[in-house]
Amino acid sequence: MEVFEILGYIGALLIGVVLGLIGGGGSILTVPVLVYLMYINPVTATAYSLFVVGISSLIGAFKNIQKGLVDLKTAIVFSIPAFIAVYATRKYLVPAIPEHLFNIGDLAVTKNIGIMVFFAIIMLMASISMIRGRSENGDDDETEVQYNFPFIILEGVVVGVLTGIVGAGGGFLIIPALVIFAKLPMKRAVATSLLIIAIKSLIGFLGDVQNQSIDWTFLLSFTALSVIGIFLGIWLSNFINEKHLKKSFGWFVLLMGIYILYKELFG
């Protein structure tokens, strides 16, 4: 086993640890780990990421359902347009993207480069969200859930397409949408977002099963390490300040996003 492959499996464990510690964000590491450490094609890596993110989020969602924190009606309303969009994106849109997109001077921008650059931009957006932090006001307020259906449906479609292209969970988009458009308290929004992420990621992966050959031995072993990492992260969360950790992780994601942009465009 090569050094980078060993680091890749350590990365799988780290993805789970981050998810267990802060309830999100770990999925943003999945594609870079698969592409740069495991040498997996970006299109395949985004497919694998959907499975890893989906299974990991599902475990977190079950934990939150047991605590009574998940708003199932809101999850269903948001998930329907999201999973339709992510499934269609993986089955039809991603395979339809041409291998050669365009040229920037002497640089030929291919499909793989385009996906990684787009992913890096999403990483930068997510990092800013984590660094700035979210307001915790109203966490415990049991306000009546109100549905702004047009915006929820639109947000679901946008997040679904985004997830389909880059293979990340999109929690940094889902959580604000649930707070603003469904009037959910923050804790319930975070818990509900995990169920939404699980549903749309796993359904999106079904679109890939029909288009790609899946290395199930590798994928299941990688996912198993992430799941172990989740339980480790949940245990560590008893000793680590979540707010400071999230901000530090945000800076790490920012640097990773800049690195990917540099590597893909100038490396």
XYZ file of C-alpha atoms in Angstrom:
267
model
C 0.000 0.000 0.000
C 1.469 3.343 -1.081
C 1.947 6.281 1.278
C -0.746 8.374 -0.442
C -3.208 5.496 -0.233
C -2.568 5.187 3.511
C -3.088 8.954 3.844
C -6.313 8.563 1.847
C -7.719 6.057 4.321
C -6.640 8.304 7.197
C -8.505 11.060 5.341
C -11.628 8.854 5.297
C -11.426 8.583 9.086
C -10.899 12.370 9.353
C -14.001 13.041 7.232
C -16.080 11.114 9.746
C -14.399 12.767 12.739
C -15.231 16.241 11.396
C -18.851 15.228 10.716
C -19.117 13.821 14.226
C -17.554 16.896 15.806
C -19.407 19.714 14.069
C -22.337 17.982 12.365
C -21.232 18.924 8.849
C -18.330 20.110 6.754
C -16.542 16.777 6.547
C -18.109 15.982 3.195
C -16.240 18.900 1.638
C -13.020 16.894 2.179
C -14.228 13.713 0.473
C -13.619 14.643 -3.159
C -10.099 16.112 -2.596
C -9.099 13.014 -0.592
C -10.365 10.682 -3.328
C -8.835 12.678 -6.199
C -5.449 13.728 -4.800
C -4.663 10.867 -2.411
C -6.483 7.887 -3.957
C -5.959 9.032 -7.591
C -9.611 8.561 -8.522
C -11.093 10.327 -11.548
C -13.035 13.469 -10.433
C -16.313 12.288 -11.981
C -16.043 8.935 -10.176
C -14.860 10.702 -7.007
C -17.993 12.875 -6.909
C -20.091 9.717 -7.278
C -18.243 7.954 -4.444
C -18.539 11.108 -2.349
C -22.341 11.003 -2.682
C -22.357 7.495 -1.192
C -19.931 8.343 1.639
C -21.776 11.569 2.472
C -25.168 9.856 2.219
C -24.339 6.966 4.569
C -22.510 9.217 7.046
C -25.351 11.766 7.131
C -27.936 8.998 7.495
C -26.256 7.783 10.681
C -26.225 11.330 12.051
C -29.872 11.771 11.022
C -30.985 8.629 12.893
C -29.212 9.938 15.974
C -31.096 13.247 15.684
C -34.453 11.535 15.015
C -34.030 9.630 18.288
C -33.523 12.991 20.027
C -36.676 14.401 18.395
C -34.750 17.167 16.616
C -35.676 16.347 12.998
C -38.683 18.069 11.409
C -39.808 15.273 9.074
C -42.386 17.341 7.167
C -39.819 20.025 6.359
C -37.308 17.361 5.321
C -39.820 15.847 2.896
C -40.853 19.219 1.414
C -37.221 20.171 0.802
C -36.018 16.713 -0.251
C -38.462 16.046 -3.096
C -37.174 18.786 -5.475
C -33.609 18.217 -4.207
C -33.471 14.488 -4.920
C -35.164 14.878 -8.308
C -32.546 17.495 -9.221
C -29.557 15.512 -7.925
C -30.691 12.294 -9.604
C -31.235 14.048 -12.940
C -27.887 15.836 -12.606
C -25.937 12.603 -11.994
C -27.783 10.543 -14.601
C -28.125 13.094 -17.412
C -26.242 16.375 -16.840
C -22.814 15.131 -15.689
C -22.500 12.488 -18.467
C -23.544 15.160 -21.007
C -20.720 17.544 -20.064
C -18.150 17.432 -22.919
C -14.630 16.214 -22.118
C -13.177 19.473 -23.499
C -14.904 22.625 -22.298
C -12.826 25.573 -23.544
C -9.315 27.029 -23.667
C -7.804 29.780 -21.540
C -4.704 30.740 -23.507
C -2.621 27.558 -23.694
C -4.648 25.854 -20.939
C -7.246 23.374 -22.171
C -10.034 23.260 -19.588
C -11.315 19.675 -19.527
C -14.361 18.211 -17.825
C -12.224 16.964 -14.913
C -10.546 20.352 -14.439
C -13.901 22.119 -14.668
C -15.451 19.915 -11.977
C -12.503 20.425 -9.606
C -12.428 24.215 -10.168
C -16.184 24.416 -9.535
C -15.702 22.259 -6.437
C -12.934 24.600 -5.212
C -15.286 27.585 -5.589
C -17.904 25.736 -3.495
C -15.189 25.039 -0.897
C -14.386 28.751 -0.720
C -18.073 29.579 -0.211
C -18.405 26.917 2.498
C -15.232 28.114 4.247
C -16.523 31.694 4.438
C -19.763 30.396 5.955
C -17.838 28.426 8.608
C -15.376 31.232 9.385
C -18.123 33.827 9.793
C -20.172 31.418 11.880
C -23.922 31.263 12.305
C -26.037 33.110 14.786
C -27.201 30.844 17.583
C -30.100 33.123 18.524
C -33.436 31.371 18.650
C -32.030 27.854 18.884
C -34.482 26.847 21.545
C -37.456 28.875 20.357
C -40.296 26.523 19.440
C -41.820 28.815 16.806
C -44.457 27.484 14.451
C -42.909 26.157 11.239
C -44.000 28.219 8.237
C -43.397 27.143 4.661
C -42.406 29.495 1.871
C -42.967 26.770 -0.720
C -41.661 28.549 -3.874
C -38.346 29.415 -2.224
C -38.006 25.991 -0.566
C -38.576 24.258 -3.921
C -36.145 26.602 -5.710
C -33.503 26.108 -3.019
C -34.043 22.348 -3.173
C -33.420 22.319 -6.928
C -30.303 24.518 -6.632
C -28.833 22.396 -3.828
C -29.696 19.219 -5.730
C -27.878 20.336 -8.883
C -24.920 21.554 -6.805
C -24.703 18.255 -4.932
C -24.972 16.327 -8.184
C -22.050 18.161 -9.763
C -19.560 18.313 -6.890
C -20.695 15.458 -4.606
C -20.761 17.599 -1.445
C -23.633 17.708 1.007
C -24.484 21.386 0.647
C -25.348 21.846 4.305
C -24.031 25.420 4.209
C -26.870 26.199 1.759
C -29.564 23.953 3.239
C -29.344 25.183 6.845
C -29.867 28.912 6.063
C -32.761 27.944 3.751
C -34.487 25.993 6.542
C -34.009 28.849 9.014
C -35.170 31.583 6.624
C -37.849 29.861 4.526
C -39.244 27.291 6.999
C -38.617 29.338 10.175
C -36.926 26.374 11.889
C -34.855 27.011 15.039
C -31.136 26.544 14.337
C -30.702 23.228 16.167
C -33.655 21.686 14.335
C -32.409 23.098 11.027
C -28.973 21.493 11.501
C -30.537 18.154 12.495
C -33.080 18.217 9.649
C -30.406 19.117 7.094
C -28.574 15.836 7.784
C -31.645 13.818 6.784
C -32.080 15.905 3.619
C -28.393 15.465 2.738
C -28.639 11.693 3.294
C -31.730 11.281 1.108
C -30.574 13.378 -1.831
C -26.995 12.085 -1.782
C -27.999 8.410 -1.821
C -30.653 8.949 -4.505
C -28.118 10.920 -6.541
C -25.722 7.992 -6.230
C -28.360 5.742 -7.814
C -27.965 7.818 -10.965
C -24.268 6.886 -11.006
C -24.844 3.170 -10.436
C -26.567 3.134 -13.827
C -23.754 5.027 -15.568
C -20.519 3.917 -13.886
C -18.715 0.817 -12.722
C -18.490 0.982 -8.923
C -15.584 -0.524 -6.971
C -17.750 -1.660 -4.069
C -14.889 -3.208 -2.063
C -13.019 0.096 -1.973
C -16.121 2.251 -1.517
C -17.517 0.231 1.391
C -14.133 0.099 3.176
C -13.652 3.873 2.725
C -17.197 4.531 3.971
C -16.745 2.200 6.953
C -13.728 4.244 8.095
C -15.769 7.445 7.793
C -18.535 5.905 9.909
C -15.989 4.900 12.576
C -14.712 8.475 12.426
C -18.229 9.805 13.105
C -18.502 7.907 16.378
C -14.978 9.024 17.306
C -15.924 12.619 16.494
C -19.105 12.412 18.576
C -17.007 11.216 21.538
C -14.384 13.950 21.002
C -17.123 16.609 20.834
C -17.500 16.234 24.609
C -14.032 17.752 25.057
C -13.684 20.277 22.190
C -15.341 23.676 21.712
C -17.492 23.310 18.579
C -17.527 27.021 17.682
C -13.731 27.385 17.694
C -13.297 24.078 15.889
C -15.711 25.067 13.116
C -13.899 28.356 12.531
C -10.498 26.615 12.429
C -11.847 24.010 10.026
C -13.237 26.836 7.896
C -9.734 28.285 7.478
C -8.445 24.823 6.543
C -11.160 24.440 3.891
C -10.324 27.927 2.570
C -6.666 26.943 2.113
C -7.692 23.654 0.485
C -9.944 25.494 -1.962
C -7.127 27.881 -2.923
C -4.732 24.934 -3.328
C -7.131 23.084 -5.645
C -7.648 26.187 -7.784
C -3.871 26.674 -8.075
C -3.181 22.998 -8.812
C -5.871 22.680 -11.470
C -5.220 25.998 -13.227
C -1.470 26.539 -12.767
C -0.029 23.267 -11.413
